[in-house]
PDB file of C-alpha atoms in Angstrom:
ATOM      1  CA  MET A   1      47.896 -66.834 -31.289  1.00  0.00           C
ATOM      2  CA  PRO A   2      49.202 -63.656 -29.382  1.00  0.00           C
ATOM      3  CA  ARG A   3      46.444 -60.466 -28.563  1.00  0.00           C
ATOM      4  CA  LEU A   4      47.380 -56.916 -29.676  1.00  0.00           C
ATOM      5  CA  ASP A   5      47.273 -56.314 -26.001  1.00  0.00           C
ATOM      6  CA  ASP A   6      50.402 -58.294 -25.406  1.00  0.00           C
ATOM      7  CA  HIS A   7      52.241 -55.544 -27.925  1.00  0.00           C
ATOM      8  CA  PRO A   8      54.324 -53.270 -26.007  1.00  0.00           C
ATOM      9  CA  TRP A   9      53.032 -50.455 -28.433  1.00  0.00           C
ATOM     10  CA  SER A  10      49.765 -51.100 -26.732  1.00  0.00           C
ATOM     11  CA  GLY A  11      50.330 -49.339 -24.081  1.00  0.00           C
ATOM     12  CA  PRO A  12      51.136 -45.570 -24.844  1.00  0.00           C
ATOM     13  CA  CYS A  13      48.314 -45.586 -26.975  1.00  0.00           C
ATOM     14  CA  ALA A  14      46.335 -46.319 -23.649  1.00  0.00           C
ATOM     15  CA  LYS A  15      47.527 -43.833 -21.968  1.00  0.00           C
ATOM     16  CA  GLY A  16      46.803 -41.278 -24.516  1.00  0.00           C
ATOM     17  CA  ALA A  17      43.287 -42.558 -24.672  1.00  0.00           C
ATOM     18  CA  LYS A  18      42.623 -41.621 -20.444  1.00  0.00           C
ATOM     19  CA  HIS A  19      44.606 -38.583 -20.438  1.00  0.00           C
ATOM     20  CA  ARG A  20      42.447 -37.079 -22.780  1.00  0.00           C
ATOM     21  CA  SER A  21      39.090 -38.621 -20.995  1.00  0.00           C
ATOM     22  CA  HIS A  22      40.484 -37.063 -18.294  1.00  0.00           C
ATOM     23  CA  LEU A  23      41.048 -33.630 -20.058  1.00  0.00           C
ATOM     24  CA  ARG A  24      37.400 -34.268 -20.889  1.00  0.00           C
ATOM     25  CA  ALA A  25      36.157 -34.622 -17.532  1.00  0.00           C
ATOM     26  CA  SER A  26      37.944 -31.940 -16.127  1.00  0.00           C
ATOM     27  CA  ALA A  27      36.475 -29.578 -18.805  1.00  0.00           C
ATOM     28  CA  ARG A  28      33.026 -30.435 -18.207  1.00  0.00           C
ATOM     29  CA  GLY A  29      33.489 -29.886 -14.354  1.00  0.00           C
ATOM     30  CA  LEU A  30      35.558 -26.333 -15.229  1.00  0.00           C
ATOM     31  CA  GLU A  31      31.970 -25.654 -17.588  1.00  0.00           C
ATOM     32  CA  ALA A  32      29.949 -26.543 -14.750  1.00  0.00           C
ATOM     33  CA  LYS A  33      31.310 -24.285 -12.299  1.00  0.00           C
ATOM     34  CA  VAL A  34      31.325 -21.609 -14.744  1.00  0.00           C
ATOM     35  CA  GLY A  35      27.734 -22.574 -15.228  1.00  0.00           C
ATOM     36  CA  GLU A  36      26.701 -22.505 -11.763  1.00  0.00           C
ATOM     37  CA  MET A  37      28.676 -19.183 -11.500  1.00  0.00           C
ATOM     38  CA  ILE A  38      26.764 -17.280 -13.742  1.00  0.00           C
ATOM     39  CA  THR A  39      23.279 -18.779 -12.832  1.00  0.00           C
ATOM     40  CA  SER A  40      24.269 -17.359  -9.141  1.00  0.00           C
ATOM     41  CA  SER A  41      25.034 -13.799 -10.455  1.00  0.00           C
ATOM     42  CA  VAL A  42      22.487 -13.290 -12.205  1.00  0.00           C
ATOM     43  CA  SER A  43      19.730 -14.639  -9.522  1.00  0.00           C
ATOM     44  CA  GLY A  44      21.316 -12.419  -7.170  1.00  0.00           C
ATOM     45  CA  PRO A  45      24.242  -9.609  -6.840  1.00  0.00           C
ATOM     46  CA  SER A  46      26.722 -10.268  -4.533  1.00  0.00           C
ATOM     47  CA  PRO A  47      27.145  -7.588  -1.552  1.00  0.00           C
ATOM     48  CA  LEU A  48      29.499  -6.126  -3.222  1.00  0.00           C
ATOM     49  CA  VAL A  49      27.844  -5.034  -6.024  1.00  0.00           C
ATOM     50  CA  ALA A  50      24.715  -3.992  -3.772  1.00  0.00           C
ATOM     51  CA  HIS A  51      26.941  -2.451  -1.829  1.00  0.00           C
ATOM     52  CA  SER A  52      28.183  -0.002  -4.436  1.00  0.00           C
ATOM     53  CA  ALA A  53      24.742   0.063  -5.762  1.00  0.00           C
ATOM     54  CA  ARG A  54      23.875   1.974  -2.448  1.00  0.00           C
ATOM     55  CA  ASP A  55      26.032   3.873  -2.284  1.00  0.00           C
ATOM     56  CA  ALA A  56      25.697   5.242  -5.967  1.00  0.00           C
ATOM     57  CA  ASP A  57      22.121   5.915  -5.055  1.00  0.00           C
ATOM     58  CA  PRO A  58      21.546   9.901  -4.570  1.00  0.00           C
ATOM     59  CA  ALA A  59      18.214   8.934  -1.903  1.00  0.00           C
ATOM     60  CA  HIS A  60      20.891   6.649   0.029  1.00  0.00           C
ATOM     61  CA  GLY A  61      23.922   8.834  -0.046  1.00  0.00           C
ATOM     62  CA  PRO A  62      25.362  11.193   2.534  1.00  0.00           C
ATOM     63  CA  GLY A  63      24.052  14.200   0.909  1.00  0.00           C
ATOM     64  CA  SER A  64      20.419  12.651   1.388  1.00  0.00           C
ATOM     65  CA  ALA A  65      19.957  14.021   4.661  1.00  0.00           C
ATOM     66  CA  ALA A  66      21.057  16.982   3.573  1.00  0.00           C
ATOM     67  CA  VAL A  67      18.849  17.550   1.199  1.00  0.00           C
ATOM     68  CA  GLY A  68      15.627  16.242   3.178  1.00  0.00           C
ATOM     69  CA  GLY A  69      16.310  19.198   5.595  1.00  0.00           C
ATOM     70  CA  HIS A  70      16.625  21.393   3.090  1.00  0.00           C
ATOM     71  CA  GLY A  71      12.894  21.039   2.051  1.00  0.00           C
ATOM     72  CA  SER A  72      11.879  20.621   5.278  1.00  0.00           C
ATOM     73  CA  SER A  73      13.218  24.087   6.191  1.00  0.00           C
ATOM     74  CA  GLY A  74      12.373  25.484   2.798  1.00  0.00           C
ATOM     75  CA  HIS A  75       8.346  24.167   4.312  1.00  0.00           C
ATOM     76  CA  ILE A  76       8.550  25.567   7.561  1.00  0.00           C
ATOM     77  CA  THR A  77       9.858  29.064   5.670  1.00  0.00           C
ATOM     78  CA  SER A  78       7.019  28.904   3.151  1.00  0.00           C
ATOM     79  CA  TRP A  79       4.591  28.219   6.010  1.00  0.00           C
ATOM     80  CA  HIS A  80       5.329  31.178   8.215  1.00  0.00           C
ATOM     81  CA  HIS A  81       5.822  33.676   4.961  1.00  0.00           C
ATOM     82  CA  HIS A  82       2.141  32.749   4.624  1.00  0.00           C
ATOM     83  CA  LEU A  83       0.851  33.019   7.926  1.00  0.00           C
ATOM     84  CA  VAL A  84       2.579  36.413   8.218  1.00  0.00           C
ATOM     85  CA  GLN A  85       0.796  37.399   4.663  1.00  0.00           C
ATOM     86  CA  ARG A  86      -2.661  36.014   6.067  1.00  0.00           C
ATOM     87  CA  SER A  87      -2.189  37.786   9.498  1.00  0.00           C
ATOM     88  CA  LEU A  88      -1.594  41.178   8.024  1.00  0.00           C
ATOM     89  CA  VAL A  89      -4.472  41.042   5.356  1.00  0.00           C
ATOM     90  CA  LEU A  90      -6.819  39.972   8.324  1.00  0.00           C
ATOM     91  CA  PHE A  91      -5.635  42.705  10.438  1.00  0.00           C
ATOM     92  CA  SER A  92      -6.104  45.678   7.380  1.00  0.00           C
ATOM     93  CA  VAL A  93      -9.740  43.987   7.277  1.00  0.00           C
ATOM     94  CA  GLY A  94     -10.394  44.547  11.144  1.00  0.00           C
ATOM     95  CA  VAL A  95      -9.070  47.992  10.952  1.00  0.00           C
ATOM     96  CA  VAL A  96     -11.375  49.550   8.375  1.00  0.00           C
ATOM     97  CA  LEU A  97     -14.502  47.297   9.386  1.00  0.00           C
ATOM     98  CA  ALA A  98     -13.987  49.014  12.339  1.00  0.00           C
ATOM     99  CA  LEU A  99     -13.508  52.436  10.963  1.00  0.00           C
ATOM    100  CA  VAL A 100     -16.758  51.992   8.912  1.00  0.00           C
ATOM    101  CA  LEU A 101     -18.537  50.374  11.335  1.00  0.00           C
ATOM    102  CA  ASN A 102     -17.892  52.670  14.287  1.00  0.00           C
ATOM    103  CA  LEU A 103     -18.242  55.517  12.142  1.00  0.00           C
ATOM    104  CA  LEU A 104     -22.018  54.762  12.128  1.00  0.00           C
ATOM    105  CA  GLN A 105     -22.396  53.499  15.266  1.00  0.00           C
ATOM    106  CA  VAL A 106     -21.126  56.601  16.673  1.00  0.00           C
ATOM    107  CA  GLN A 107     -22.733  59.410  13.963  1.00  0.00           C
ATOM    108  CA  ARG A 108     -26.269  57.350  15.146  1.00  0.00           C
ATOM    109  CA  ASN A 109     -25.338  58.345  18.861  1.00  0.00           C
ATOM    110  CA  VAL A 110     -25.708  54.283  19.392  1.00  0.00           C
ATOM    111  CA  THR A 111     -21.902  53.921  20.966  1.00  0.00           C
ATOM    112  CA  LEU A 112     -20.753  57.607  22.949  1.00  0.00           C
ATOM    113  CA  PHE A 113     -17.128  57.695  23.720  1.00  0.00           C
ATOM    114  CA  PRO A 114     -15.616  60.274  26.058  1.00  0.00           C
ATOM    115  CA  GLU A 115     -14.317  63.394  24.726  1.00  0.00           C
ATOM    116  CA  GLU A 116     -11.002  63.557  25.380  1.00  0.00           C
ATOM    117  CA  VAL A 117     -10.321  60.466  24.001  1.00  0.00           C
ATOM    118  CA  ILE A 118     -12.341  60.914  20.528  1.00  0.00           C
ATOM    119  CA  ALA A 119      -9.844  61.349  17.347  1.00  0.00           C
ATOM    120  CA  THR A 120     -10.300  63.124  14.562  1.00  0.00           C
ATOM    121  CA  ILE A 121      -9.948  60.496  12.149  1.00  0.00           C
ATOM    122  CA  PHE A 122     -13.072  58.920  11.751  1.00  0.00           C
ATOM    123  CA  SER A 123     -14.827  60.491  15.236  1.00  0.00           C
ATOM    124  CA  SER A 124     -13.484  57.283  17.041  1.00  0.00           C
ATOM    125  CA  ALA A 125     -10.981  56.292  19.815  1.00  0.00           C
ATOM    126  CA  TRP A 126      -7.595  55.235  18.832  1.00  0.00           C
ATOM    127  CA  TRP A 127      -7.214  52.412  20.425  1.00  0.00           C
ATOM    128  CA  VAL A 128     -10.446  50.782  18.493  1.00  0.00           C
ATOM    129  CA  PRO A 129      -8.790  49.936  14.926  1.00  0.00           C
ATOM    130  CA  PRO A 130      -5.994  48.415  16.187  1.00  0.00           C
ATOM    131  CA  CYS A 131      -7.990  46.221  18.881  1.00  0.00           C
ATOM    132  CA  CYS A 132     -10.723  45.357  16.048  1.00  0.00           C
ATOM    133  CA  GLY A 133      -7.935  44.170  13.888  1.00  0.00           C
ATOM    134  CA  THR A 134      -6.576  42.193  16.218  1.00  0.00           C
ATOM    135  CA  ALA A 135      -9.170  40.326  16.762  1.00  0.00           C
ATOM    136  CA  ALA A 136     -10.142  39.546  13.174  1.00  0.00           C
ATOM    137  CA  ALA A 137      -6.289  38.665  12.564  1.00  0.00           C
ATOM    138  CA  VAL A 138      -7.071  36.011  15.801  1.00  0.00           C
ATOM    139  CA  VAL A 139     -10.054  35.219  14.461  1.00  0.00           C
ATOM    140  CA  GLY A 140      -9.572  34.662  10.868  1.00  0.00           C
ATOM    141  CA  LEU A 141      -6.213  32.099  11.531  1.00  0.00           C
ATOM    142  CA  LEU A 142      -8.505  30.295  13.862  1.00  0.00           C
ATOM    143  CA  TYR A 143     -11.159  29.526  11.957  1.00  0.00           C
ATOM    144  CA  PRO A 144      -9.309  27.183   9.266  1.00  0.00           C
ATOM    145  CA  CYS A 145      -7.107  25.869  12.119  1.00  0.00           C
ATOM    146  CA  ILE A 146      -9.923  24.458  14.093  1.00  0.00           C
ATOM    147  CA  ASP A 147     -11.240  23.273  10.637  1.00  0.00           C
ATOM    148  CA  SER A 148      -8.348  21.329  10.334  1.00  0.00           C
ATOM    149  CA  ARG A 149      -7.679  19.691  13.859  1.00  0.00           C
ATOM    150  CA  LEU A 150     -11.722  18.799  13.193  1.00  0.00           C
ATOM    151  CA  GLY A 151     -11.019  17.221  10.116  1.00  0.00           C
ATOM    152  CA  GLU A 152     -13.633  18.658   8.708  1.00  0.00           C
ATOM    153  CA  PRO A 153     -12.374  21.194   5.840  1.00  0.00           C
ATOM    154  CA  HIS A 154     -15.389  23.935   5.062  1.00  0.00           C
ATOM    155  CA  LYS A 155     -16.146  23.331   1.340  1.00  0.00           C
ATOM    156  CA  PHE A 156     -19.325  25.385   1.113  1.00  0.00           C
ATOM    157  CA  LYS A 157     -19.224  28.413  -1.274  1.00  0.00           C
ATOM    158  CA  ARG A 158     -15.851  28.330  -1.148  1.00  0.00           C
ATOM    159  CA  GLU A 159     -15.423  31.298  -3.616  1.00  0.00           C
ATOM    160  CA  TRP A 160     -14.424  35.415  -3.106  1.00  0.00           C
ATOM    161  CA  ALA A 161     -17.703  36.390  -4.523  1.00  0.00           C
ATOM    162  CA  SER A 162     -19.735  34.247  -1.646  1.00  0.00           C
ATOM    163  CA  VAL A 163     -17.455  35.773   0.597  1.00  0.00           C
ATOM    164  CA  MET A 164     -17.296  39.689  -0.605  1.00  0.00           C
ATOM    165  CA  ARG A 165     -21.075  38.612  -0.399  1.00  0.00           C
ATOM    166  CA  CYS A 166     -20.952  37.542   3.222  1.00  0.00           C
ATOM    167  CA  VAL A 167     -19.067  41.024   4.155  1.00  0.00           C
ATOM    168  CA  ALA A 168     -21.632  43.011   2.859  1.00  0.00           C
ATOM    169  CA  VAL A 169     -23.938  41.059   4.600  1.00  0.00           C
ATOM    170  CA  PHE A 170     -22.352  41.681   7.962  1.00  0.00           C
ATOM    171  CA  VAL A 171     -22.555  45.584   7.000  1.00  0.00           C
ATOM    172  CA  GLY A 172     -26.047  45.422   6.413  1.00  0.00           C
ATOM    173  CA  ILE A 173     -26.671  44.025   9.696  1.00  0.00           C
ATOM    174  CA  ASN A 174     -24.490  46.439  11.185  1.00  0.00           C
ATOM    175  CA  HIS A 175     -26.184  49.103   9.601  1.00  0.00           C
ATOM    176  CA  ALA A 176     -29.893  47.923   9.933  1.00  0.00           C
ATOM    177  CA  SER A 177     -28.695  47.888  13.918  1.00  0.00           C
ATOM    178  CA  ALA A 178     -28.231  51.662  14.298  1.00  0.00           C
ATOM    179  CA  LYS A 179     -30.983  52.491  11.222  1.00  0.00           C
ATOM    180  CA  LEU A 180     -33.400  50.510  12.352  1.00  0.00           C
ATOM    181  CA  ASP A 181     -36.499  51.923  15.003  1.00  0.00           C
ATOM    182  CA  PHE A 182     -38.296  49.206  16.756  1.00  0.00           C
ATOM    183  CA  ALA A 183     -40.771  50.032  19.803  1.00  0.00           C
ATOM    184  CA  ASN A 184     -37.838  48.236  22.158  1.00  0.00           C
ATOM    185  CA  ASN A 185     -34.816  46.705  21.722  1.00  0.00           C
ATOM    186  CA  VAL A 186     -35.458  43.326  22.287  1.00  0.00           C
ATOM    187  CA  GLN A 187     -37.701  43.472  19.172  1.00  0.00           C
ATOM    188  CA  LEU A 188     -34.541  44.783  17.173  1.00  0.00           C
ATOM    189  CA  SER A 189     -32.405  41.799  19.173  1.00  0.00           C
ATOM    190  CA  LEU A 190     -34.612  39.340  17.641  1.00  0.00           C
ATOM    191  CA  THR A 191     -34.477  40.840  14.312  1.00  0.00           C
ATOM    192  CA  LEU A 192     -30.946  40.908  14.318  1.00  0.00           C
ATOM    193  CA  ALA A 193     -30.585  37.462  15.861  1.00  0.00           C
ATOM    194  CA  ALA A 194     -32.613  36.205  12.761  1.00  0.00           C
ATOM    195  CA  LEU A 195     -30.332  37.982  10.370  1.00  0.00           C
ATOM    196  CA  SER A 196     -27.181  36.273  11.786  1.00  0.00           C
ATOM    197  CA  LEU A 197     -28.376  33.202  11.925  1.00  0.00           C
ATOM    198  CA  GLY A 198     -29.300  33.206   7.864  1.00  0.00           C
ATOM    199  CA  LEU A 199     -26.104  34.977   7.559  1.00  0.00           C
ATOM    200  CA  TRP A 200     -24.179  31.707   8.880  1.00  0.00           C
ATOM    201  CA  TRP A 201     -27.345  29.384   7.360  1.00  0.00           C
ATOM    202  CA  THR A 202     -26.056  31.053   3.926  1.00  0.00           C
ATOM    203  CA  PHE A 203     -22.148  31.372   4.054  1.00  0.00           C
ATOM    204  CA  ASP A 204     -21.325  29.017   6.576  1.00  0.00           C
ATOM    205  CA  ARG A 205     -23.501  25.905   7.451  1.00  0.00           C
ATOM    206  CA  SER A 206     -20.669  24.699   9.497  1.00  0.00           C
ATOM    207  CA  ARG A 207     -20.068  23.013  12.866  1.00  0.00           C
ATOM    208  CA  SER A 208     -17.052  24.606  14.023  1.00  0.00           C
ATOM    209  CA  GLY A 209     -17.867  27.866  12.244  1.00  0.00           C
ATOM    210  CA  LEU A 210     -21.515  27.998  14.874  1.00  0.00           C
ATOM    211  CA  GLY A 211     -20.128  26.943  18.029  1.00  0.00           C
ATOM    212  CA  LEU A 212     -16.809  29.317  16.855  1.00  0.00           C
ATOM    213  CA  GLY A 213     -19.176  32.202  16.147  1.00  0.00           C
ATOM    214  CA  ILE A 214     -21.521  31.430  19.746  1.00  0.00           C
ATOM    215  CA  THR A 215     -18.125  31.386  21.603  1.00  0.00           C
ATOM    216  CA  ILE A 216     -16.723  34.683  20.166  1.00  0.00           C
ATOM    217  CA  ALA A 217     -20.167  36.557  20.824  1.00  0.00           C
ATOM    218  CA  PHE A 218     -19.637  35.560  24.111  1.00  0.00           C
ATOM    219  CA  LEU A 219     -16.152  36.249  25.004  1.00  0.00           C
ATOM    220  CA  ALA A 220     -16.411  39.771  23.035  1.00  0.00           C
ATOM    221  CA  THR A 221     -19.921  40.644  25.237  1.00  0.00           C
ATOM    222  CA  VAL A 222     -18.417  40.174  28.345  1.00  0.00           C
ATOM    223  CA  ILE A 223     -15.459  42.179  27.067  1.00  0.00           C
ATOM    224  CA  THR A 224     -17.529  44.897  26.020  1.00  0.00           C
ATOM    225  CA  GLN A 225     -19.513  44.297  29.292  1.00  0.00           C
ATOM    226  CA  LEU A 226     -16.032  45.211  31.325  1.00  0.00           C
ATOM    227  CA  LEU A 227     -14.785  48.293  29.268  1.00  0.00           C
ATOM    228  CA  VAL A 228     -18.130  49.951  29.760  1.00  0.00           C
ATOM    229  CA  TYR A 229     -18.266  48.944  33.141  1.00  0.00           C
ATOM    230  CA  ASN A 230     -14.968  50.725  33.690  1.00  0.00           C
ATOM    231  CA  GLY A 231     -16.247  53.792  31.913  1.00  0.00           C
ATOM    232  CA  VAL A 232     -14.092  53.633  28.812  1.00  0.00           C
ATOM    233  CA  TYR A 233     -17.333  54.309  26.706  1.00  0.00           C
ATOM    234  CA  GLN A 234     -21.181  53.577  26.738  1.00  0.00           C
ATOM    235  CA  TYR A 235     -24.148  52.422  24.861  1.00  0.00           C
ATOM    236  CA  THR A 236     -27.326  54.738  24.711  1.00  0.00           C
ATOM    237  CA  SER A 237     -30.717  52.689  26.305  1.00  0.00           C
ATOM    238  CA  PRO A 238     -28.447  49.791  27.320  1.00  0.00           C
ATOM    239  CA  ASP A 239     -30.989  46.969  28.032  1.00  0.00           C
ATOM    240  CA  PHE A 240     -28.467  44.045  28.465  1.00  0.00           C
ATOM    241  CA  LEU A 241     -26.732  45.191  31.641  1.00  0.00           C
ATOM    242  CA  TYR A 242     -24.681  47.809  30.205  1.00  0.00           C
ATOM    243  CA  ILE A 243     -25.098  47.011  26.310  1.00  0.00           C
ATOM    244  CA  ARG A 244     -27.562  46.661  23.950  1.00  0.00           C
ATOM    245  CA  SER A 245     -29.132  43.343  23.985  1.00  0.00           C
ATOM    246  CA  TRP A 246     -28.710  42.974  19.856  1.00  0.00           C
ATOM    247  CA  LEU A 247     -24.395  43.240  20.401  1.00  0.00           C
ATOM    248  CA  PRO A 248     -24.053  39.706  20.635  1.00  0.00           C
ATOM    249  CA  CYS A 249     -25.677  39.195  17.350  1.00  0.00           C
ATOM    250  CA  ILE A 250     -23.285  41.680  15.490  1.00  0.00           C
ATOM    251  CA  PHE A 251     -20.270  39.991  17.558  1.00  0.00           C
ATOM    252  CA  PHE A 252     -21.714  36.884  15.965  1.00  0.00           C
ATOM    253  CA  SER A 253     -22.321  37.343  12.352  1.00  0.00           C
ATOM    254  CA  GLY A 254     -18.650  39.381  12.488  1.00  0.00           C
ATOM    255  CA  GLY A 255     -17.075  36.087  13.551  1.00  0.00           C
ATOM    256  CA  VAL A 256     -18.385  34.429  10.876  1.00  0.00           C
ATOM    257  CA  THR A 257     -17.810  37.017   8.316  1.00  0.00           C
ATOM    258  CA  VAL A 258     -14.307  36.907   9.312  1.00  0.00           C
ATOM    259  CA  GLY A 259     -13.798  33.363   9.723  1.00  0.00           C
ATOM    260  CA  ASN A 260     -15.156  33.001   6.300  1.00  0.00           C
ATOM    261  CA  ILE A 261     -12.862  35.369   4.994  1.00  0.00           C
ATOM    262  CA  GLY A 262      -9.340  33.271   6.618  1.00  0.00           C
ATOM    263  CA  ARG A 263     -11.212  30.009   5.185  1.00  0.00           C
ATOM    264  CA  GLN A 264     -10.431  31.535   1.669  1.00  0.00           C
ATOM    265  CA  LEU A 265      -7.013  33.150   2.725  1.00  0.00           C
ATOM    266  CA  ALA A 266      -5.899  29.732   4.051  1.00  0.00           C
ATOM    267  CA  MET A 267      -6.567  27.645   0.470  1.00  0.00           C
ATOM    268  CA  GLY A 268      -3.629  26.712  -1.300  1.00  0.00           C
ATOM    269  CA  VAL A 269      -1.317  27.324   2.074  1.00  0.00           C
ATOM    270  CA  PRO A 270       0.653  24.768   2.581  1.00  0.00           C
ATOM    271  CA  GLU A 271       0.284  22.491   6.522  1.00  0.00           C
ATOM    272  CA  LYS A 272       1.636  23.249   9.379  1.00  0.00           C
ATOM    273  CA  PRO A 273       5.095  21.027   9.067  1.00  0.00           C
ATOM    274  CA  HIS A 274       4.908  18.697  11.703  1.00  0.00           C
ATOM    275  CA  SER A 275       8.577  18.586  14.024  1.00  0.00           C
ATOM    276  CA  ASP A 276       9.707  15.273  14.668  1.00  0.00           C
TER     277      ASP A 276
END
């Protein structure tokens, strides 16, 4: 009996079935490729997308360098502006203290200036206030700078009320040097030395403050000795070469006082920018 496969009409059906199966296989392959492409696109962006994202990011754009440079320039300008302001304030403080304290010394005949260099204002030599103002500016800027270099910021009694009390104690020490009467200058020097150390302990207590105070007292004493030796002015009853033995105590307490003012002025000031 003949089979169905032997009939001529069976050939086109078989070919159509094969063609449909081939189409289904192609569709499945295309679907797999599309799935792979989608998976790769989700797992990681293409280099073109990443490049375009970098171009769109303002932090990596061409203007980022300009923005950074502008910010650095503004920071430097702000730092210099604060430095000038602090210098002017410290200079003014030094001038006022020199006029007031030197007036007391001259009136008590502790310090004697030649008549040809005496000015009419406060009976003092004209060069004393500018020199004291310059010294105050240098010392007041030096104290916070040394604190920053040593990595030991001064945090003891950081308020203006404490600074004003320190100034009052310093004026009192200077007043005592002219007003108090002791049997000899040695006793007065020991008393003022104790008061000066007490001022440091009460309002400073930092190693940098103690070291700078001693250094300032030494350098100022040497300069004063040279001025007196050259006849610029003189002290009555000198007992420490050409000057009074208590003068280093005044310089020490003055350095600590001006240093505290400089530290207080430096609070909130931006740090010095580092050049690359």
